[in-house]
């Protein structure tokens, strides 16, 4: 089974802090994604990556950046955390070949609270 | 662009009731359609999928049929259980674009 592991289940940070959310997948997937999940808004794509050192903006990239130095690891960075970034963050991965049958595998999420 | 519209929740049903969660979509071409489920405290899991018109996806007693004429992919289950309590997301993807478009999710609660 594909395993997508997010390093923290819960995080509490202060406004203005730099925050790192880490995600690792063990199935050699090319594609990795960061979403945030908010009630009534569903899942919104922040950033994604099709390959090492490659990144693309999603629908709501403002206030975030990402890093993909190795194929299995995709990090989300909040440069200066703000209270409106309090949310559930979900990492996902998918293969390039056969993705239409198994499009996304998700981690269990990191619930971030910014105070 | 692509969009997915789900019925608003929350939905509360008694055990063994019939379930329908509506999903309609807007997309160019011929998208693949999916239902994902999120159990409490967990990430999303793929529940079922359909990749072309008239396909029926099924899993764990849930079914959904890809209806191109009505651009719909409604989720149904004949007899729900307490363990089906979760948030359900409808989603689509177009060939050549691996980004999924999700609906807003429908929270389902089943009471004994």
mmCIF file of C-alpha atoms in Angstrom:
data_model
loop_
_atom_site.group_PDB
_atom_site.id
_atom_site.type_symbol
_atom_site.label_atom_id
_atom_site.label_comp_id
_atom_site.label_asym_id
_atom_site.label_seq_id
_atom_site.Cartn_x
_atom_site.Cartn_y
_atom_site.Cartn_z
ATOM 1 C CA UNK A 1 0.000 0.000 0.000
ATOM 2 C CA UNK A 2 1.095 3.524 -0.694
ATOM 3 C CA UNK A 3 2.028 5.367 2.420
ATOM 4 C CA UNK A 4 2.063 9.127 2.640
ATOM 5 C CA UNK A 5 3.372 10.310 5.972
ATOM 6 C CA UNK A 6 2.985 13.796 7.356
ATOM 7 C CA UNK A 7 5.399 14.546 10.146
ATOM 8 C CA UNK A 8 2.953 16.147 12.587
ATOM 9 C CA UNK A 9 -0.729 15.557 13.337
ATOM 10 C CA UNK A 10 -1.102 18.763 15.341
ATOM 11 C CA UNK A 11 0.928 21.968 15.398
ATOM 12 C CA UNK A 12 0.455 25.205 17.280
ATOM 13 C CA UNK A 13 2.504 28.178 16.126
ATOM 14 C CA UNK A 14 2.578 31.890 16.802
ATOM 15 C CA UNK A 15 1.834 34.630 14.309
ATOM 16 C CA UNK A 16 4.952 35.559 12.368
ATOM 17 C CA UNK A 17 6.751 32.255 12.877
ATOM 18 C CA UNK A 18 8.220 30.344 9.953
ATOM 19 C CA UNK A 19 6.500 26.970 9.775
ATOM 20 C CA UNK A 20 7.596 23.801 7.983
ATOM 21 C CA UNK A 21 5.185 20.994 7.183
ATOM 22 C CA UNK A 22 6.876 17.823 5.978
ATOM 23 C CA UNK A 23 5.502 15.050 3.803
ATOM 24 C CA UNK A 24 7.153 11.806 2.693
ATOM 25 C CA UNK A 25 5.811 9.135 0.324
ATOM 26 C CA UNK A 26 7.240 5.673 -0.144
ATOM 27 C CA UNK A 27 5.949 4.641 -3.586
ATOM 28 C CA UNK A 28 8.300 6.534 -5.880
ATOM 29 C CA UNK A 29 5.465 8.755 -7.123
ATOM 30 C CA UNK A 30 6.444 11.601 -9.403
ATOM 31 C CA UNK A 31 3.651 13.969 -8.365
ATOM 32 C CA UNK A 32 3.100 15.504 -4.967
ATOM 33 C CA UNK A 33 0.506 18.004 -3.775
ATOM 34 C CA UNK A 34 -0.349 20.227 -0.827
ATOM 35 C CA UNK A 35 -3.993 21.038 -0.079
ATOM 36 C CA UNK A 36 -5.677 22.881 2.707
ATOM 37 C CA UNK A 37 -9.090 21.807 3.947
ATOM 38 C CA UNK A 38 -11.541 24.255 5.504
ATOM 39 C CA UNK A 39 -15.200 23.737 6.430
ATOM 40 C CA UNK A 40 -17.525 24.746 3.612
ATOM 41 C CA UNK A 41 -14.642 25.249 1.197
ATOM 42 C CA UNK A 42 -13.535 21.681 0.635
ATOM 43 C CA UNK A 43 -9.991 21.063 -0.533
ATOM 44 C CA UNK A 44 -8.014 23.844 -2.166
ATOM 45 C CA UNK A 45 -4.727 23.219 -3.929
ATOM 46 C CA UNK A 46 -1.813 25.283 -2.623
ATOM 47 C CA UNK A 47 1.181 23.956 -4.591
ATOM 48 C CA UNK A 48 2.143 20.849 -6.482
ATOM 49 C CA UNK A 49 5.249 19.302 -7.951
ATOM 50 C CA UNK A 50 5.721 16.982 -10.925
ATOM 51 C CA UNK A 51 9.392 16.286 -10.294
ATOM 52 C CA UNK A 52 12.345 16.979 -8.057
ATOM 53 C CA UNK A 53 13.148 20.682 -7.769
ATOM 54 C CA UNK A 54 10.051 21.504 -9.765
ATOM 55 C CA UNK A 55 6.996 23.324 -8.386
ATOM 56 C CA UNK A 56 3.799 24.842 -9.675
ATOM 57 C CA UNK A 57 1.351 27.192 -8.002
ATOM 58 C CA UNK A 58 -2.075 25.891 -7.259
ATOM 59 C CA UNK A 59 -5.199 27.902 -6.592
ATOM 60 C CA UNK A 60 -4.150 29.594 -3.339
ATOM 61 C CA UNK A 61 -0.337 29.891 -3.198
ATOM 62 C CA UNK A 62 -0.148 33.270 -1.449
ATOM 63 C CA UNK A 63 1.711 33.123 1.829
ATOM 64 C CA UNK A 64 3.182 29.685 1.096
ATOM 65 C CA UNK A 65 6.222 28.220 -0.582
ATOM 66 C CA UNK A 66 7.395 24.645 -1.162
ATOM 67 C CA UNK A 67 10.558 22.637 -1.495
ATOM 68 C CA UNK A 68 11.196 19.344 -3.243
ATOM 69 C CA UNK A 69 14.863 18.412 -3.005
ATOM 70 C CA UNK A 70 14.228 14.654 -3.111
ATOM 71 C CA UNK A 71 11.587 12.704 -4.961
ATOM 72 C CA UNK A 72 9.989 11.268 -1.833
ATOM 73 C CA UNK A 73 9.793 14.495 0.191
ATOM 74 C CA UNK A 74 7.667 17.582 -0.351
ATOM 75 C CA UNK A 75 7.745 20.381 2.203
ATOM 76 C CA UNK A 76 5.256 23.206 2.653
ATOM 77 C CA UNK A 77 6.618 26.418 4.151
ATOM 78 C CA UNK A 78 4.662 29.222 5.736
ATOM 79 C CA UNK A 79 7.132 32.103 5.571
ATOM 80 C CA UNK A 80 5.360 34.165 8.234
ATOM 81 C CA UNK A 81 2.394 32.383 9.740
ATOM 82 C CA UNK A 82 -0.874 34.263 10.102
ATOM 83 C CA UNK A 83 -4.105 33.368 11.884
ATOM 84 C CA UNK A 84 -5.932 32.922 8.559
ATOM 85 C CA UNK A 85 -3.585 30.017 7.836
ATOM 86 C CA UNK A 86 -5.115 28.025 10.677
ATOM 87 C CA UNK A 87 -6.376 24.972 8.828
ATOM 88 C CA UNK A 88 -6.011 21.267 8.104
ATOM 89 C CA UNK A 89 -3.188 20.642 5.633
ATOM 90 C CA UNK A 90 -3.235 17.520 3.499
ATOM 91 C CA UNK A 91 -0.359 16.140 1.467
ATOM 92 C CA UNK A 92 -0.973 13.767 -1.434
ATOM 93 C CA UNK A 93 1.009 11.913 -4.066
ATOM 94 C CA UNK A 94 0.220 10.225 -7.360
ATOM 95 C CA UNK A 95 2.043 8.385 -10.119
ATOM 96 C CA UNK A 96 2.369 9.871 -13.579
ATOM 97 C CA UNK A 97 1.554 6.549 -15.254
ATOM 98 C CA UNK A 98 -1.905 5.211 -14.434
ATOM 99 C CA UNK A 99 -2.841 8.268 -12.396
ATOM 100 C CA UNK A 100 -6.348 8.333 -13.840
ATOM 101 C CA UNK A 101 -7.145 5.076 -12.055
ATOM 102 C CA UNK A 102 -5.435 5.922 -8.793
ATOM 103 C CA UNK A 103 -5.239 9.664 -8.816
ATOM 104 C CA UNK A 104 -4.256 10.674 -5.305
ATOM 105 C CA UNK A 105 -3.019 9.035 -2.118
ATOM 106 C CA UNK A 106 -3.371 11.225 0.950
ATOM 107 C CA UNK A 107 -1.591 11.537 4.254
ATOM 108 C CA UNK A 108 -3.577 11.849 7.481
ATOM 109 C CA UNK A 109 -3.239 15.592 7.621
ATOM 110 C CA UNK A 110 -1.654 18.188 9.880
ATOM 111 C CA UNK A 111 -3.975 20.412 11.852
ATOM 112 C CA UNK A 112 -2.192 23.734 12.211
ATOM 113 C CA UNK A 113 -3.336 26.393 14.641
ATOM 114 C CA UNK A 114 -1.771 29.852 14.434
ATOM 115 C CA UNK A 115 -2.325 32.015 17.508
ATOM 116 C CA UNK B 1 -12.592 25.677 -15.960
ATOM 117 C CA UNK B 2 -13.589 22.575 -14.074
ATOM 118 C CA UNK B 3 -15.959 22.631 -11.136
ATOM 119 C CA UNK B 4 -17.781 20.148 -8.910
ATOM 120 C CA UNK B 5 -20.985 20.867 -6.998
ATOM 121 C CA UNK B 6 -22.100 18.627 -4.147
ATOM 122 C CA UNK B 7 -25.223 18.717 -2.093
ATOM 123 C CA UNK B 8 -24.802 20.705 1.065
ATOM 124 C CA UNK B 9 -24.555 18.854 4.325
ATOM 125 C CA UNK B 10 -24.643 17.816 6.952
ATOM 126 C CA UNK B 11 -26.745 14.763 6.205
ATOM 127 C CA UNK B 12 -28.089 12.704 9.102
ATOM 128 C CA UNK B 13 -29.713 9.325 8.516
ATOM 129 C CA UNK B 14 -30.797 6.370 10.578
ATOM 130 C CA UNK B 15 -28.997 3.068 10.219
ATOM 131 C CA UNK B 16 -30.226 0.985 7.256
ATOM 132 C CA UNK B 17 -31.645 4.048 5.451
ATOM 133 C CA UNK B 18 -31.047 4.658 1.753
ATOM 134 C CA UNK B 19 -28.371 7.216 0.949
ATOM 135 C CA UNK B 20 -27.984 9.569 -1.989
ATOM 136 C CA UNK B 21 -25.373 12.316 -2.143
ATOM 137 C CA UNK B 22 -25.730 14.400 -5.274
ATOM 138 C CA UNK B 23 -22.761 15.493 -7.360
ATOM 139 C CA UNK B 24 -22.781 17.424 -10.619
ATOM 140 C CA UNK B 25 -19.820 18.696 -12.560
ATOM 141 C CA UNK B 26 -18.671 21.110 -15.223
ATOM 142 C CA UNK B 27 -15.682 20.122 -17.303
ATOM 143 C CA UNK B 28 -14.283 20.168 -20.799
ATOM 144 C CA UNK B 29 -13.825 16.889 -22.614
ATOM 145 C CA UNK B 30 -14.293 13.587 -20.864
ATOM 146 C CA UNK B 31 -13.139 13.731 -17.266
ATOM 147 C CA UNK B 32 -12.666 10.815 -14.901
ATOM 148 C CA UNK B 33 -14.885 11.007 -11.816
ATOM 149 C CA UNK B 34 -14.196 9.936 -8.246
ATOM 150 C CA UNK B 35 -15.665 9.739 -4.791
ATOM 151 C CA UNK B 36 -13.292 10.079 -1.861
ATOM 152 C CA UNK B 37 -14.165 9.432 1.785
ATOM 153 C CA UNK B 38 -12.589 10.954 4.880
ATOM 154 C CA UNK B 39 -13.170 9.130 8.161
ATOM 155 C CA UNK B 40 -12.714 11.086 11.402
ATOM 156 C CA UNK B 41 -9.078 11.947 12.064
ATOM 157 C CA UNK B 42 -7.845 10.567 8.770
ATOM 158 C CA UNK B 43 -6.872 11.719 5.304
ATOM 159 C CA UNK B 44 -8.963 11.090 2.202
ATOM 160 C CA UNK B 45 -9.259 7.621 0.688
ATOM 161 C CA UNK B 46 -10.464 6.741 -2.786
ATOM 162 C CA UNK B 47 -13.914 5.136 -2.463
ATOM 163 C CA UNK B 48 -14.814 4.527 -6.111
ATOM 164 C CA UNK B 49 -14.205 5.824 -9.619
ATOM 165 C CA UNK B 50 -15.567 5.879 -13.166
ATOM 166 C CA UNK B 51 -13.492 6.822 -16.163
ATOM 167 C CA UNK B 52 -16.060 7.019 -18.981
ATOM 168 C CA UNK B 53 -19.733 7.656 -19.592
ATOM 169 C CA UNK B 54 -22.158 5.016 -18.255
ATOM 170 C CA UNK B 55 -19.438 3.396 -16.150
ATOM 171 C CA UNK B 56 -20.575 2.405 -12.672
ATOM 172 C CA UNK B 57 -18.071 2.572 -9.861
ATOM 173 C CA UNK B 58 -18.722 0.499 -6.759
ATOM 174 C CA UNK B 59 -17.044 -0.305 -3.459
ATOM 175 C CA UNK B 60 -18.142 -1.198 0.099
ATOM 176 C CA UNK B 61 -21.803 -1.198 -0.974
ATOM 177 C CA UNK B 62 -21.568 2.300 -2.472
ATOM 178 C CA UNK B 63 -22.291 2.925 -6.142
ATOM 179 C CA UNK B 64 -22.128 5.861 -8.543
ATOM 180 C CA UNK B 65 -22.864 5.994 -12.273
ATOM 181 C CA UNK B 66 -21.138 8.404 -14.667
ATOM 182 C CA UNK B 67 -24.004 10.217 -16.418
ATOM 183 C CA UNK B 68 -22.673 12.406 -19.190
ATOM 184 C CA UNK B 69 -26.111 13.581 -20.315
ATOM 185 C CA UNK B 70 -26.834 15.080 -16.890
ATOM 186 C CA UNK B 71 -23.172 15.702 -15.936
ATOM 187 C CA UNK B 72 -23.755 13.873 -12.679
ATOM 188 C CA UNK B 73 -22.085 11.254 -10.496
ATOM 189 C CA UNK B 74 -24.435 10.723 -7.549
ATOM 190 C CA UNK B 75 -23.297 8.482 -4.708
ATOM 191 C CA UNK B 76 -25.790 5.871 -3.445
ATOM 192 C CA UNK B 77 -25.926 3.132 -0.863
ATOM 193 C CA UNK B 78 -28.918 0.956 -0.172
ATOM 194 C CA UNK B 79 -28.471 0.463 3.582
ATOM 195 C CA UNK B 80 -26.080 2.679 5.522
ATOM 196 C CA UNK B 81 -24.238 1.707 8.690
ATOM 197 C CA UNK B 82 -22.910 3.745 11.588
ATOM 198 C CA UNK B 83 -19.403 3.067 10.271
ATOM 199 C CA UNK B 84 -20.262 5.012 7.089
ATOM 200 C CA UNK B 85 -20.241 8.248 9.066
ATOM 201 C CA UNK B 86 -17.611 10.375 7.323
ATOM 202 C CA UNK B 87 -17.130 13.272 4.941
ATOM 203 C CA UNK B 88 -17.605 12.417 1.260
ATOM 204 C CA UNK B 89 -15.937 14.336 -1.578
ATOM 205 C CA UNK B 90 -16.777 14.187 -5.259
ATOM 206 C CA UNK B 91 -13.881 14.977 -7.608
ATOM 207 C CA UNK B 92 -12.901 15.018 -11.253
ATOM 208 C CA UNK B 93 -9.743 15.087 -13.350
ATOM 209 C CA UNK B 94 -9.146 15.640 -17.037
ATOM 210 C CA UNK B 95 -6.768 13.501 -19.026
ATOM 211 C CA UNK B 96 -3.366 15.160 -19.243
ATOM 212 C CA UNK B 97 -3.938 17.263 -16.146
ATOM 213 C CA UNK B 98 -3.246 15.400 -12.931
ATOM 214 C CA UNK B 99 -4.787 18.025 -10.685
ATOM 215 C CA UNK B 100 -8.066 16.950 -9.149
ATOM 216 C CA UNK B 101 -10.947 19.364 -8.700
ATOM 217 C CA UNK B 102 -12.908 18.636 -5.529
ATOM 218 C CA UNK B 103 -16.383 19.460 -4.365
ATOM 219 C CA UNK B 104 -16.829 21.046 -0.944
ATOM 220 C CA UNK B 105 -17.598 17.752 0.778
ATOM 221 C CA UNK B 106 -20.728 16.373 2.440
ATOM 222 C CA UNK B 107 -20.641 15.328 6.080
ATOM 223 C CA UNK B 108 -22.703 12.192 6.697
ATOM 224 C CA UNK B 109 -23.746 11.062 10.161
ATOM 225 C CA UNK B 110 -25.529 7.752 10.688
ATOM 226 C CA UNK B 111 -27.382 7.290 13.953
ATOM 227 C CA UNK B 112 -28.168 3.842 15.376
#
